[in-house]
Amino acid sequence: MLDARSPLASAYSFEAKDIAIREEGGFTLTQVAGFGKGFEKSLAEAVGKLPARIGVAQANDAFTVLRIAPQQFWCVGEAAPAGLSGECLITPLSSGRCRIRVEGAHARRTLARGSAIDFDRSAFKPGQFVMTGIHHTPVLIHCVDAEVFHVYAMRTFALAVWEWLVDAAEGLVAGN
Amino acid sequence: MKIPCPHCGERDVSEFRYGGDASRQRPAHGTGDLKAWHDYHFTFTNPKGPHTEHWQHVLGCRQWFRLSRNTATNVIAGVVE
Amino acid sequence: MTAFRRLPGGGRIDRSRTLGFTFDGQRLFGRPGDTLASALLANGKLLVGRSFKYHRPRGFLSAGIEEPNGLFTIGEGNRAEPNIPGTMVPLSDGLVARSQNAWPSPAFDLMAVNSIAAPILGAGFYYKTFIGPFRKSWMFYEPFIRKAAGMGKADAAPDGARYDVEYGFTDVLVIGSGPAGLAAALTAGRAGAKVLLAEQDSELGGSLLAETSEALERWRTDTLAELRSLPRVTLLTRATAQGIYDGNQVTVAQHVAQGQLLHVIRARSIVHAAGSLERPLVFSNNDRPGVMLSSAVRSYLNRHAVAPAERAVLATNNDAAYSTAFALAEAGVAVTIAEERMAPAGDLLAQAAALGIAIFPNAGIADTFGGSQLKAVRLKGRHSVTIDCDVLAVSGGWNPAVHLSSHGGIKPKYDPAIAAFVPGGFAETHFGAGGTIGHFGWQACVRDGETAGKGALAACGIGKSPRAIDPPGVRDDRAYGIAVSRDPFDVSLPGKAFVDFQHDVTAKDIKVAHQEGFHSVEHLKRYTTLGMATDQGKTSNVNAIAMMAGLRGIGPEAAGTTTFRPPFSPLTVGALAGRSVGKHFRPVRRSPLHDWHARNGCTFIEAGLWMRAWYYDWAGPTPETAYVREMELVRKGVGIADVSTLGKIDVQGPDAAEFLNRVYVNGFAKLPVGKARYGVMLNDDGIVLDDGTTSRISDTQFYMTTTTAQAGEVMSWLEYLLQCHWTDLKVHVASLTDEWGGMAVSGPDSRKALELAFPEADVSNEGLPYMGVKDIPFGGTTVRLMRLSFSGELAYEVHCPANFTIALWEHILQAAAPLGIRPYGLEALASLRIEKGHVAGLELDHRNSLDDLGLGKMAAREKPYIGKELRFREAMQAPDRWSLVGLEALEPGKKLRGASILFAADDEIKGHGRGYITSVTWSTELNRFIALGLYQGGLRHEGEEIIAAFPLKNEQVRLRIVSPHFIDKEGTRLHA
């Protein structure tokens, strides 16, 4: 068996009083796309209810489903969705993204030092996600809880994004 | 400048890629009409004022859309269907 | 005898603590609440620097951001910052401050000799002196002139401060915390809006901080207490709003613990409450230390308890400045008023009389005396009286701070009632209040603020109506009463009358500019340099406009202002860069194999954003030696290289084949499943966009590869075609560049290597023919084997999901170890492909067509493809186009360099030549330098001898034009 390696293998976990940043791997990410309503029906049968619009994550039993484009979905879970019809165009992305957990009272301000998004408690609530950039690289940021965020970074940029976030957190901790 | 992505809402311009003039019809694929392609690719106006143009939300949903923007004031009238 | 003294009581300073600081090496003391300026004045330091051009002795003119004279270098070593106005530095314990532009000290400055040269140092003197026969002498004199002029020095060490950038969003942004700003913030805050208030000063209150009225102080503290109780209100101090940009984006630069924090704010509405700046009067020797703006004298007195020692004169053209005179008198200073106007208001006369203040009407200042410290002034007019004094407080009126509201392009307009410029209008969602729109009374400011706050709420669509603001318990505002003199300034009077203190521009310079035809205010500015110093003309612009208007016989409204641009005040570049410096300058992109390379003796090279394996220790210590051994291994045995950086795109859908058929010049519709094909795509204009190898995985799924450099471009291009134009095609594209890692296994032993690594798979010549593709399950994942060759040898590409790429790579190295397999890097990879004659990024530079690159035969004759039409336009078919050739060096001892310019053998080596080298390498197989290049007429000149010139090093090398395929022209190695 080939063993899996993380792009953050050389990174150190960052922990301070109000901010912790660590990798949260061990997920399967499958992108499913199609045309028209037919494929959505098949997908819903496999993963549960589909979100109606972009920006709100749908947490079902075995999958969290995100609509990332009008006819494209991300299914995050322990495995890939099974039993999808031929109308569903499947692209596995479990290696292509690295998931970073940003947590704590300083989490929102840490993210605000990387992306031009309103991360205020009233504007970015649990269940919401945004697709934006951190340090010019595409990321998806999912608000999992009031002070917990998942950042899906592109694998090849994961260490760069990690270092950016940790540096931002260090600045906040130092009072800057 | 803020660009109103029809799927993600208003975002900073740094999340987008500009795609040029969108006010004219692209010639159908395979017409073989050299003049039509020449005119489409090389001759277009560059108006000072309202301009319909393509933008792609590259750091977001990666969707292309058309926008009407005033090239003199950067005031965006809105997404064009 | 010092000009200023610290009063025994009063002021907003904490007398229970002492702060020590150093000025030019001398240890001094001040209080919390002091600025560097007030502390220096309290310590009797009036002379703090020398002026830019003439090295005249200078002291503080102001108490704020408009300060032109008192600039210091604050801090030491890599935290030293030059050109900081001492008026803006809150005193801290251990502060180190140094004066600038004076040697050895401001008091005894040897450079003051410039004053002797003053007559020839007027406006435009460089242009007038260094012309004609003296033009070249500029190069001799320039270093001396530069040394004699100038501001502080920047330390050459990397900046030791930390700069962060943070994005913020707010409903209402309030700029300024004076009465107008506080009222606006409270109005909006009470209605539940999210409010951000940015105050430049270290304390909140703006002009209120210079007041002693109990009622005003109560209003200030009550308002602040309520604001602080509102959870959605944020108050920032030491935070300067620097620029307003499209879409209500505002930059606010804040001084914080480790350095600076740049807030980049999106505001739904903006309240401009930045107040106004006082302007000085213009008269002979108006720059003598001790001459100050009246509001500065008042601020030092009331805020810092620093008062003129004994005697003060106030020169004014308006009523408002009288408050300074009255405050001084109440503090025990002997005050005389030099009134520029004929008759001041009656109530002011009465109050002055009651305080024992003498007033001379119709008597501005004619001159000042005292060397480097003011001793006396002489009045104009019939009296021609000379009055001894320590301080001359001047007031030429107030200029609303229109900078930020003008950043959007709305030019200010002149308001004759206050003889100043006010904002010419406000964009939708912007509101002005108080001094910034020319309203100068407490009640007016508070009312304005409330109105602006309500406007901001409406602009945000917040319907809630807030409780009304209680007005401050002071009497109603009185009129301003300003009357400006329209008489042109008499430049024949002796002594310099300064308009721009920091750049040493005088009234005479303005007259000279006018005489020489520089009438427009924009020309006046550039010709005299007025308004171009670090104070950006805050105390000089309006006076200069008025003077030029007077000379032109027009009103100031017709002269207009120059354009206001961000930043409002000097902003260090570091603050704009934030953390995007050093290794964070650009995001570093790493292959899934990166960690393996790093642990196994690899040297990396930057290729765009990527870190790529360049060469390995096992092959040699330097790139020049290592790649030779790596190439030999590939040509003779088997090597393995990381090709993960290639763009990879998933193309799926019922119309996938049709889509690729349209995009590539060659046919893809009929590509069988399990086969790969080299494809080239053109742009609409017929120029080559990219190349790659695309494999058919199923009827409706293709695995496309692109060059590393163009991966993003091609992805956006495909999405553009599908989403904007070919919306009827049912195709989805998804980037797989990050999902899959890839390695090239290349060399005559590569098949044997794969047999060892994948014993269950059929990788024979029949099982995996040339350009064949097959997916095999291996080690719990999917491995995609493709028989492709970039190197020209028998070769394969092995791809797998990136999580497992290192493990797979290690497995192949281990399994094929008996064959002597080793890794090879980018240098060898590139060299191999040049020998083979494969075009790559350097040839695909978006200027070349298919025919230019020798690929014309690839294109389908019948089927349409993007770029087909314009590919055949006249210019693209011209016979003398530069097209691809191979080049062999004929002079063994000489180095052949990339980007060399190509000339025919008997051409003069000059100009653009007939082509250039695109890629060059030392060929181990041919034992000479070889290159690919573009040459006029291309392979029609095969066999001819030409010259490659590298003018930067004055080198020339003789070359022969040959086929670009240097090795294995028949392709026997590939098809083994």
Short mmCIF file of C-alpha atoms in Angstrom, two decimals, chain C residues 63 76 89 123 137 140 152 173 233 252 307 381 427 538-539 584 597 605 678 689 757 768 885 894-895 908:
data_model
loop_
_atom_site.label_atom_id
_atom_site.label_comp_id
_atom_site.label_asym_id
_atom_site.label_seq_id
_atom_site.Cartn_x
_atom_site.Cartn_y
_atom_site.Cartn_z
CA ALA C 63 0.94 71.61 16.34
CA GLU C 76 17.60 54.18 15.72
CA VAL C 89 4.92 61.92 17.71
CA ALA C 123 12.66 79.13 -8.65
CA SER C 137 28.83 71.00 -15.20
CA PHE C 140 30.06 67.97 -11.20
CA GLY C 152 16.53 63.03 6.53
CA LEU C 173 -16.75 55.24 8.27
CA VAL C 233 -18.66 51.05 17.22
CA VAL C 252 -6.42 53.88 7.06
CA ALA C 307 3.02 79.00 27.02
CA GLY C 381 0.98 100.85 8.31
CA ALA C 427 -20.38 61.48 -4.14
CA LYS C 538 -0.92 71.94 3.67
CA THR C 539 0.11 75.44 4.82
CA HIS C 584 5.82 36.16 1.25
CA HIS C 597 13.61 16.59 -3.32
CA ILE C 605 15.17 26.89 -8.94
CA TYR C 678 0.26 15.86 -28.85
CA LEU C 689 -1.30 29.68 -27.39
CA ALA C 757 7.89 -1.31 -10.51
CA LEU C 768 1.60 0.00 -23.88
CA VAL C 885 15.83 26.48 -36.85
CA LYS C 894 33.18 30.11 -26.94
CA LYS C 895 30.08 30.15 -24.75
CA GLU C 908 26.81 44.48 -39.81
#
